[in-house]
Amino acid sequence: EGVTRAAPLVRGQVMANKGGRNSGIEIYGISAEDLMTIPKVAVTPEASYGDIKRFENGIAIGSGVARELGVSSGDRIKVISPNGVKTAFGTSPRIKAYEVTYIFTAGRSDIDRTRVYMRLAQAHSFFNREGAADEIEVMVEQPEQIDALQLDLLRAGGERVQLWTWTDASGGFLRALKVEDNVMIIILSILVLTAAMNIV
């Protein structure tokens, strides 16, 4: 109860290349149906280019990745993984080229500059996952109350599940906001105290 969506993902950190430009990216292998439900990516992004309906024929990338590589919708980029094919002479890098069919701006630099979405079947092939998923991405109706749902999610996931919430992922940002709030309270208190003393 309270969960609106659950989607299997394949994730991996690799490098993208176009011409003489390179960029570190994080690939999210996901089905087209699940991609269509992601806010700020497929649903009401700040800006978008290309056709998300053509996702089956290529990949979707963040606007920051597109800017780093100097690509636009319809261009092809190389995706390079050091964990490639094992041969008698060692492991050779895996290199594949994909067409950029959709570019999105989510409004968060950590997403726009690193995130690339790829079809789940393509990600299985590229990362040698053989049909497995690395994680299940869960979205809830009330994200601000995620702490109250953690126990239910742990029970649903089973004994070996590891839960990683949005508050864990954004811990540094949330702590910075808390420090900023405390500092602003101190500064405003000093200003009010100074003004009150001047009036007296």
mmCIF file of C-alpha atoms in Angstrom:
data_model
loop_
_atom_site.group_PDB
_atom_site.id
_atom_site.type_symbol
_atom_site.label_atom_id
_atom_site.label_comp_id
_atom_site.label_asym_id
_atom_site.label_seq_id
_atom_site.Cartn_x
_atom_site.Cartn_y
_atom_site.Cartn_z
ATOM 1 C CA GLU A 1 0.000 0.000 0.000
ATOM 2 C CA GLY A 2 1.295 3.424 -0.941
ATOM 3 C CA VAL A 3 3.465 2.138 -3.810
ATOM 4 C CA THR A 4 2.547 3.503 -7.240
ATOM 5 C CA ARG A 5 5.162 1.759 -9.386
ATOM 6 C CA ALA A 6 7.866 -0.904 -9.208
ATOM 7 C CA ALA A 7 10.280 -1.427 -12.098
ATOM 8 C CA PRO A 8 13.270 -3.775 -12.505
ATOM 9 C CA LEU A 9 16.510 -2.037 -13.495
ATOM 10 C CA VAL A 10 19.952 -2.988 -14.760
ATOM 11 C CA ARG A 11 22.549 -0.385 -13.780
ATOM 12 C CA GLY A 12 26.171 0.115 -14.712
ATOM 13 C CA GLN A 13 28.801 2.841 -14.914
ATOM 14 C CA VAL A 14 30.565 3.083 -18.266
ATOM 15 C CA MET A 15 32.054 5.659 -20.618
ATOM 16 C CA ALA A 16 30.404 7.325 -23.612
ATOM 17 C CA ASN A 17 32.357 8.551 -26.625
ATOM 18 C CA LYS A 18 31.608 10.715 -29.648
ATOM 19 C CA GLY A 19 34.502 11.782 -31.808
ATOM 20 C CA GLY A 20 37.184 13.128 -29.480
ATOM 21 C CA ARG A 21 34.835 13.697 -26.550
ATOM 22 C CA ASN A 22 34.294 11.352 -23.621
ATOM 23 C CA SER A 23 31.928 11.379 -20.670
ATOM 24 C CA GLY A 24 31.357 9.089 -17.703
ATOM 25 C CA ILE A 25 27.741 7.915 -17.661
ATOM 26 C CA GLU A 26 25.463 5.676 -15.623
ATOM 27 C CA ILE A 27 23.251 3.404 -17.686
ATOM 28 C CA TYR A 28 19.780 2.474 -16.485
ATOM 29 C CA GLY A 29 18.391 -0.538 -18.316
ATOM 30 C CA ILE A 30 14.604 -0.243 -18.216
ATOM 31 C CA SER A 31 11.568 -1.294 -20.228
ATOM 32 C CA ALA A 32 9.935 1.275 -22.498
ATOM 33 C CA GLU A 33 6.671 1.014 -20.542
ATOM 34 C CA ASP A 34 8.393 1.820 -17.246
ATOM 35 C CA LEU A 35 10.405 4.666 -18.786
ATOM 36 C CA MET A 36 7.187 6.371 -19.884
ATOM 37 C CA THR A 37 6.128 6.731 -16.225
ATOM 38 C CA ILE A 38 9.266 8.481 -14.889
ATOM 39 C CA PRO A 39 8.605 12.091 -13.833
ATOM 40 C CA LYS A 40 10.910 14.784 -15.214
ATOM 41 C CA VAL A 41 12.269 12.346 -17.801
ATOM 42 C CA ALA A 42 9.295 11.169 -19.852
ATOM 43 C CA VAL A 43 6.528 12.910 -17.892
ATOM 44 C CA THR A 44 6.725 16.756 -17.844
ATOM 45 C CA PRO A 45 10.501 17.215 -18.349
ATOM 46 C CA GLU A 46 11.844 20.764 -18.254
ATOM 47 C CA ALA A 47 12.923 20.331 -21.869
ATOM 48 C CA SER A 48 13.137 17.453 -24.337
ATOM 49 C CA TYR A 49 14.366 16.774 -27.856
ATOM 50 C CA GLY A 50 13.725 13.873 -30.187
ATOM 51 C CA ASP A 51 10.966 11.282 -29.939
ATOM 52 C CA ILE A 52 10.655 9.179 -26.800
ATOM 53 C CA LYS A 53 8.428 6.768 -28.736
ATOM 54 C CA ARG A 54 11.565 5.734 -30.665
ATOM 55 C CA PHE A 55 13.250 4.570 -27.446
ATOM 56 C CA GLU A 56 12.955 0.973 -28.666
ATOM 57 C CA ASN A 57 15.420 1.872 -31.460
ATOM 58 C CA GLY A 58 18.089 3.586 -29.358
ATOM 59 C CA ILE A 59 18.819 5.265 -26.035
ATOM 60 C CA ALA A 60 17.636 8.295 -24.046
ATOM 61 C CA ILE A 61 20.277 10.588 -22.555
ATOM 62 C CA GLY A 62 20.367 13.598 -20.241
ATOM 63 C CA SER A 63 20.967 17.029 -21.701
ATOM 64 C CA GLY A 64 24.230 17.332 -19.773
ATOM 65 C CA VAL A 65 25.557 14.151 -21.395
ATOM 66 C CA ALA A 66 24.479 15.472 -24.798
ATOM 67 C CA ARG A 67 26.283 18.751 -24.144
ATOM 68 C CA GLU A 68 29.470 17.017 -22.973
ATOM 69 C CA LEU A 69 29.569 14.842 -26.089
ATOM 70 C CA GLY A 70 28.245 17.465 -28.489
ATOM 71 C CA VAL A 71 25.451 15.273 -29.828
ATOM 72 C CA SER A 72 21.815 15.816 -30.731
ATOM 73 C CA SER A 73 18.871 13.562 -31.431
ATOM 74 C CA GLY A 74 19.649 11.159 -34.276
ATOM 75 C CA ASP A 75 23.424 11.003 -33.630
ATOM 76 C CA ARG A 76 25.169 7.794 -32.623
ATOM 77 C CA ILE A 77 27.463 7.470 -29.610
ATOM 78 C CA LYS A 78 29.785 4.692 -28.499
ATOM 79 C CA VAL A 79 29.284 3.116 -25.082
ATOM 80 C CA ILE A 80 32.443 1.527 -23.675
ATOM 81 C CA SER A 81 32.641 -0.895 -20.747
ATOM 82 C CA PRO A 82 35.951 -2.241 -19.395
ATOM 83 C CA ASN A 83 34.199 -5.473 -18.389
ATOM 84 C CA GLY A 84 33.731 -6.938 -21.831
ATOM 85 C CA VAL A 85 34.389 -10.249 -23.516
ATOM 86 C CA LYS A 86 36.776 -12.695 -21.847
ATOM 87 C CA THR A 87 39.389 -14.058 -24.231
ATOM 88 C CA ALA A 88 42.552 -16.129 -23.974
ATOM 89 C CA PHE A 89 44.521 -12.872 -23.736
ATOM 90 C CA GLY A 90 42.360 -11.379 -20.969
ATOM 91 C CA THR A 91 39.220 -9.282 -20.888
ATOM 92 C CA SER A 92 38.696 -6.932 -23.827
ATOM 93 C CA PRO A 93 36.543 -3.800 -23.497
ATOM 94 C CA ARG A 94 32.996 -4.019 -24.809
ATOM 95 C CA ILE A 95 32.176 -1.254 -27.301
ATOM 96 C CA LYS A 96 28.773 -0.721 -28.876
ATOM 97 C CA ALA A 97 27.230 2.176 -30.790
ATOM 98 C CA TYR A 98 23.686 3.377 -30.085
ATOM 99 C CA GLU A 99 21.475 5.995 -31.664
ATOM 100 C CA VAL A 100 20.348 8.872 -29.439
ATOM 101 C CA THR A 101 16.577 8.977 -29.908
ATOM 102 C CA TYR A 102 15.601 11.210 -26.966
ATOM 103 C CA ILE A 103 17.301 13.923 -24.906
ATOM 104 C CA PHE A 104 15.731 15.116 -21.639
ATOM 105 C CA THR A 105 16.344 17.819 -19.059
ATOM 106 C CA ALA A 106 15.196 16.771 -15.592
ATOM 107 C CA GLY A 107 16.436 19.925 -13.901
ATOM 108 C CA ARG A 108 18.943 18.160 -11.630
ATOM 109 C CA SER A 109 22.575 18.323 -12.683
ATOM 110 C CA ASP A 110 23.435 14.913 -11.181
ATOM 111 C CA ILE A 111 20.800 13.325 -13.444
ATOM 112 C CA ASP A 112 21.229 15.427 -16.588
ATOM 113 C CA ARG A 113 25.028 15.043 -16.632
ATOM 114 C CA THR A 114 25.285 11.285 -16.071
ATOM 115 C CA ARG A 115 22.075 9.393 -16.760
ATOM 116 C CA VAL A 116 21.411 7.305 -19.868
ATOM 117 C CA TYR A 117 18.384 5.048 -20.317
ATOM 118 C CA MET A 118 18.670 1.884 -22.401
ATOM 119 C CA ARG A 119 16.198 -0.866 -23.179
ATOM 120 C CA LEU A 120 16.273 -3.633 -20.584
ATOM 121 C CA ALA A 121 17.111 -6.307 -23.161
ATOM 122 C CA GLN A 122 19.996 -4.195 -24.520
ATOM 123 C CA ALA A 123 21.344 -3.665 -20.997
ATOM 124 C CA HIS A 124 21.154 -7.414 -20.305
ATOM 125 C CA SER A 125 23.253 -8.047 -23.408
ATOM 126 C CA PHE A 126 25.722 -5.207 -22.811
ATOM 127 C CA PHE A 127 26.418 -6.029 -19.145
ATOM 128 C CA ASN A 128 26.139 -9.834 -19.477
ATOM 129 C CA ARG A 129 23.357 -9.952 -16.886
ATOM 130 C CA GLU A 130 21.567 -12.920 -18.547
ATOM 131 C CA GLY A 131 18.041 -11.764 -17.755
ATOM 132 C CA ALA A 132 18.698 -10.638 -14.175
ATOM 133 C CA ALA A 133 17.975 -7.232 -12.643
ATOM 134 C CA ASP A 134 20.292 -5.292 -10.323
ATOM 135 C CA GLU A 135 17.512 -3.598 -8.409
ATOM 136 C CA ILE A 136 13.823 -2.765 -8.299
ATOM 137 C CA GLU A 137 13.009 0.939 -8.442
ATOM 138 C CA VAL A 138 9.946 1.735 -6.321
ATOM 139 C CA MET A 139 7.933 4.959 -6.438
ATOM 140 C CA VAL A 140 5.485 5.887 -3.695
ATOM 141 C CA GLU A 141 2.532 8.229 -3.357
ATOM 142 C CA GLN A 142 4.084 10.262 -0.532
ATOM 143 C CA PRO A 143 7.899 10.368 -0.838
ATOM 144 C CA GLU A 144 8.246 12.607 2.219
ATOM 145 C CA GLN A 145 6.850 9.759 4.355
ATOM 146 C CA ILE A 146 9.203 7.084 3.006
ATOM 147 C CA ASP A 147 10.488 6.238 6.506
ATOM 148 C CA ALA A 148 7.059 4.914 7.472
ATOM 149 C CA LEU A 149 7.078 2.556 4.456
ATOM 150 C CA GLN A 150 10.562 1.109 4.922
ATOM 151 C CA LEU A 151 9.498 -1.854 7.058
ATOM 152 C CA ASP A 152 6.786 -2.892 4.571
ATOM 153 C CA LEU A 153 9.222 -2.574 1.671
ATOM 154 C CA LEU A 154 11.830 -4.679 3.463
ATOM 155 C CA ARG A 155 9.233 -7.396 4.120
ATOM 156 C CA ALA A 156 8.106 -7.321 0.490
ATOM 157 C CA GLY A 157 11.682 -7.594 -0.768
ATOM 158 C CA GLY A 158 12.646 -10.625 1.291
ATOM 159 C CA GLU A 159 15.558 -11.466 3.571
ATOM 160 C CA ARG A 160 18.408 -10.381 1.269
ATOM 161 C CA VAL A 161 16.966 -7.034 0.208
ATOM 162 C CA GLN A 162 18.914 -3.807 0.752
ATOM 163 C CA LEU A 163 16.834 -0.641 0.854
ATOM 164 C CA TRP A 164 18.245 2.610 -0.500
ATOM 165 C CA THR A 165 15.804 5.523 -0.313
ATOM 166 C CA TRP A 166 15.865 8.985 -1.846
ATOM 167 C CA THR A 167 16.823 10.400 1.567
ATOM 168 C CA ASP A 168 19.892 8.135 1.608
ATOM 169 C CA ALA A 169 20.850 9.168 -1.920
ATOM 170 C CA SER A 170 20.387 12.888 -1.166
ATOM 171 C CA GLY A 171 21.781 12.820 2.369
ATOM 172 C CA GLY A 172 24.484 15.413 1.720
ATOM 173 C CA PHE A 173 22.021 17.798 0.088
ATOM 174 C CA LEU A 174 19.505 17.438 2.928
ATOM 175 C CA ARG A 175 22.213 18.017 5.548
ATOM 176 C CA ALA A 176 23.346 21.146 3.687
ATOM 177 C CA LEU A 177 19.772 22.463 3.741
ATOM 178 C CA LYS A 178 19.515 21.815 7.483
ATOM 179 C CA VAL A 179 22.791 23.657 8.132
ATOM 180 C CA GLU A 180 21.591 26.536 5.943
ATOM 181 C CA ASP A 181 18.331 26.738 7.919
ATOM 182 C CA ASN A 182 20.225 26.850 11.213
ATOM 183 C CA VAL A 183 22.629 29.523 9.959
ATOM 184 C CA MET A 184 19.757 31.658 8.628
ATOM 185 C CA ILE A 185 17.984 31.436 11.989
ATOM 186 C CA ILE A 186 21.145 32.628 13.758
ATOM 187 C CA ILE A 187 21.693 35.496 11.286
ATOM 188 C CA LEU A 188 18.074 36.661 11.476
ATOM 189 C CA SER A 189 18.125 36.434 15.271
ATOM 190 C CA ILE A 190 21.223 38.642 15.402
ATOM 191 C CA LEU A 191 19.611 41.180 13.026
ATOM 192 C CA VAL A 192 16.385 41.281 15.048
ATOM 193 C CA LEU A 193 18.332 41.597 18.317
ATOM 194 C CA THR A 194 20.462 44.430 16.885
ATOM 195 C CA ALA A 195 17.375 46.279 15.599
ATOM 196 C CA ALA A 196 15.578 45.832 18.931
ATOM 197 C CA MET A 197 18.581 47.207 20.847
ATOM 198 C CA ASN A 198 18.772 50.216 18.504
ATOM 199 C CA ILE A 199 15.070 50.916 19.011
ATOM 200 C CA VAL A 200 15.432 50.663 22.802
#
